């Protein structure tokens, strides 16, 4: 018999909140205080509620078009497929989500592709997040 990770409703609420206004109080209902965000934006994860909410709200405030299309549930984790467009740059991606024993999101790992668009998108978001913009180097450069 297949079992599924509990608290799928938390993940569905997260999608609704991010599709809405990304309100900090609403996010407090679904994110753990010690939530960790692993993203393709930086080598180091963002740790803690305030840092993760700041990142979510920064992306939300960049005139980004973020569309979550499907929630997947497995035995221990959930995942959400998405499309993120900022201006003429877009990526397809997946948020891989772990929930704590209280049913709050404790860890989010973001994957996206293709690499050239991901690097371009990171460069657009980096200044607002206080990060160094990346540069894609090819052909041995």
Short mmCIF file of C-alpha atoms in Angstrom, two decimals:
data_model
loop_
_atom_site.label_atom_id
_atom_site.label_comp_id
_atom_site.label_asym_id
_atom_site.label_seq_id
_atom_site.Cartn_x
_atom_site.Cartn_y
_atom_site.Cartn_z
CA UNK A 1 0.00 0.00 0.00
CA UNK A 2 1.33 3.44 -0.92
CA UNK A 3 1.56 6.05 1.79
CA UNK A 4 1.81 9.78 1.28
CA UNK A 5 3.44 12.55 3.25
CA UNK A 6 1.00 14.26 5.61
CA UNK A 7 -0.06 17.89 5.47
CA UNK A 8 -0.56 18.29 1.73
CA UNK A 9 -2.99 21.09 2.63
CA UNK A 10 -0.04 23.11 3.98
CA UNK A 11 1.64 22.92 0.58
CA UNK A 12 -1.59 23.85 -1.20
CA UNK A 13 -1.99 26.84 1.16
CA UNK A 14 1.60 27.89 0.39
CA UNK A 15 0.75 27.89 -3.34
CA UNK A 16 -2.34 30.03 -2.70
CA UNK A 17 -0.38 32.51 -0.54
CA UNK A 18 2.43 32.91 -3.09
CA UNK A 19 -0.07 33.23 -5.95
CA UNK A 20 -1.76 35.93 -3.87
CA UNK A 21 0.05 38.72 -2.08
CA UNK A 22 2.81 36.65 -0.38
CA UNK A 23 1.61 38.19 2.89
CA UNK A 24 4.05 37.70 5.79
CA UNK A 25 1.30 36.89 8.30
CA UNK A 26 -0.20 34.29 5.96
CA UNK A 27 3.24 32.77 5.35
CA UNK A 28 3.69 32.49 9.13
CA UNK A 29 0.87 29.96 9.06
CA UNK A 30 2.74 27.60 6.72
CA UNK A 31 6.48 28.25 7.22
CA UNK A 32 8.42 27.04 10.26
CA UNK A 33 10.39 29.64 12.22
CA UNK A 34 13.62 27.86 11.29
CA UNK A 35 12.72 27.21 7.64
CA UNK A 36 15.65 26.72 5.27
CA UNK A 37 15.55 27.69 1.59
CA UNK A 38 18.06 26.11 -0.79
CA UNK A 39 17.85 27.97 -4.07
CA UNK A 40 19.75 28.33 -7.31
CA UNK A 41 20.22 32.02 -6.45
CA UNK A 42 23.19 31.51 -4.13
CA UNK A 43 25.52 28.79 -2.89
CA UNK A 44 24.45 29.28 0.71
CA UNK A 45 20.91 28.53 1.90
CA UNK A 46 18.68 31.17 3.43
CA UNK A 47 17.86 30.24 7.00
CA UNK A 48 15.02 31.46 9.17
CA UNK A 49 11.52 32.75 8.63
CA UNK A 50 12.43 36.41 8.01
CA UNK A 51 15.13 35.63 5.44
CA UNK A 52 12.93 33.20 3.51
CA UNK A 53 9.92 35.54 3.55
CA UNK A 54 12.15 38.39 2.31
CA UNK A 55 13.26 36.22 -0.63
CA UNK A 56 9.69 35.17 -1.47
CA UNK A 57 8.45 38.76 -1.29
CA UNK A 58 11.41 40.03 -3.35
CA UNK A 59 10.61 37.59 -6.15
CA UNK A 60 6.92 38.47 -5.81
CA UNK A 61 7.74 42.20 -6.05
CA UNK A 62 9.83 42.00 -9.23
CA UNK A 63 6.83 41.83 -11.53
CA UNK A 64 7.55 38.13 -11.70
CA UNK A 65 4.97 35.83 -13.15
CA UNK A 66 5.11 32.71 -10.99
CA UNK A 67 2.65 29.98 -11.83
CA UNK A 68 2.52 26.81 -9.76
CA UNK A 69 0.94 24.12 -11.89
CA UNK A 70 0.87 20.90 -9.88
CA UNK A 71 1.52 19.55 -6.39
CA UNK A 72 3.05 16.08 -6.09
CA UNK A 73 3.00 14.07 -2.87
CA UNK A 74 5.31 11.18 -1.98
CA UNK A 75 6.03 9.22 1.17
CA UNK A 76 8.12 11.90 2.91
CA UNK A 77 8.08 15.04 0.76
CA UNK A 78 5.92 17.15 -1.49
CA UNK A 79 6.95 18.92 -4.67
CA UNK A 80 5.42 21.72 -6.72
CA UNK A 81 6.02 22.24 -10.44
CA UNK A 82 6.21 25.88 -11.53
CA UNK A 83 7.01 28.35 -14.29
CA UNK A 84 8.75 31.62 -13.35
CA UNK A 85 9.02 34.49 -15.83
CA UNK A 86 10.65 37.86 -15.15
CA UNK A 87 10.52 40.05 -18.21
CA UNK A 88 11.64 38.01 -21.19
CA UNK A 89 13.48 35.41 -19.09
CA UNK A 90 11.81 32.28 -17.83
CA UNK A 91 12.57 28.98 -16.17
CA UNK A 92 10.68 25.81 -15.44
CA UNK A 93 11.22 24.45 -11.98
CA UNK A 94 10.32 22.40 -8.99
CA UNK A 95 10.07 23.23 -5.28
CA UNK A 96 10.95 20.15 -3.22
CA UNK A 97 9.35 20.55 0.22
CA UNK A 98 9.86 18.91 3.60
CA UNK A 99 7.42 19.54 6.44
CA UNK A 100 8.13 19.35 10.17
CA UNK A 101 6.14 17.38 12.73
CA UNK A 102 3.84 20.38 13.25
CA UNK A 103 2.88 20.39 9.57
CA UNK A 104 4.83 23.55 8.68
CA UNK A 105 7.29 23.83 5.81
CA UNK A 106 10.77 23.35 7.25
CA UNK A 107 12.78 23.05 4.07
CA UNK A 108 12.38 24.14 0.45
CA UNK A 109 14.84 23.18 -2.27
CA UNK A 110 14.33 24.93 -5.59
CA UNK A 111 15.45 23.41 -8.87
CA UNK A 112 15.12 25.14 -12.24
CA UNK A 113 16.17 24.81 -15.84
CA UNK A 114 17.52 25.60 -18.41
CA UNK A 115 20.87 26.78 -17.07
CA UNK A 116 21.33 29.86 -19.31
CA UNK A 117 17.90 31.21 -18.36
CA UNK A 118 18.53 30.36 -14.72
CA UNK A 119 21.76 32.35 -14.71
CA UNK A 120 20.03 35.28 -16.42
CA UNK A 121 17.14 35.14 -13.95
CA UNK A 122 19.53 34.99 -10.98
CA UNK A 123 21.26 38.14 -12.27
CA UNK A 124 17.89 39.94 -12.31
CA UNK A 125 17.02 38.89 -8.75
CA UNK A 126 20.47 39.08 -7.12
CA UNK A 127 20.65 42.86 -6.54
CA UNK A 128 17.32 42.92 -4.68
CA UNK A 129 18.46 40.02 -2.50
CA UNK A 130 21.91 41.45 -1.81
CA UNK A 131 23.64 38.68 -3.76
CA UNK A 132 26.40 38.72 -6.34
CA UNK A 133 24.98 38.32 -9.89
CA UNK A 134 26.25 35.31 -11.78
CA UNK A 135 27.74 35.22 -15.24
CA UNK A 136 27.48 32.21 -17.54
CA UNK A 137 30.83 31.29 -19.04
CA UNK A 138 31.07 28.84 -21.90
CA UNK A 139 33.74 27.48 -24.26
CA UNK A 140 36.35 27.22 -21.53
CA UNK A 141 36.12 30.88 -20.53
#
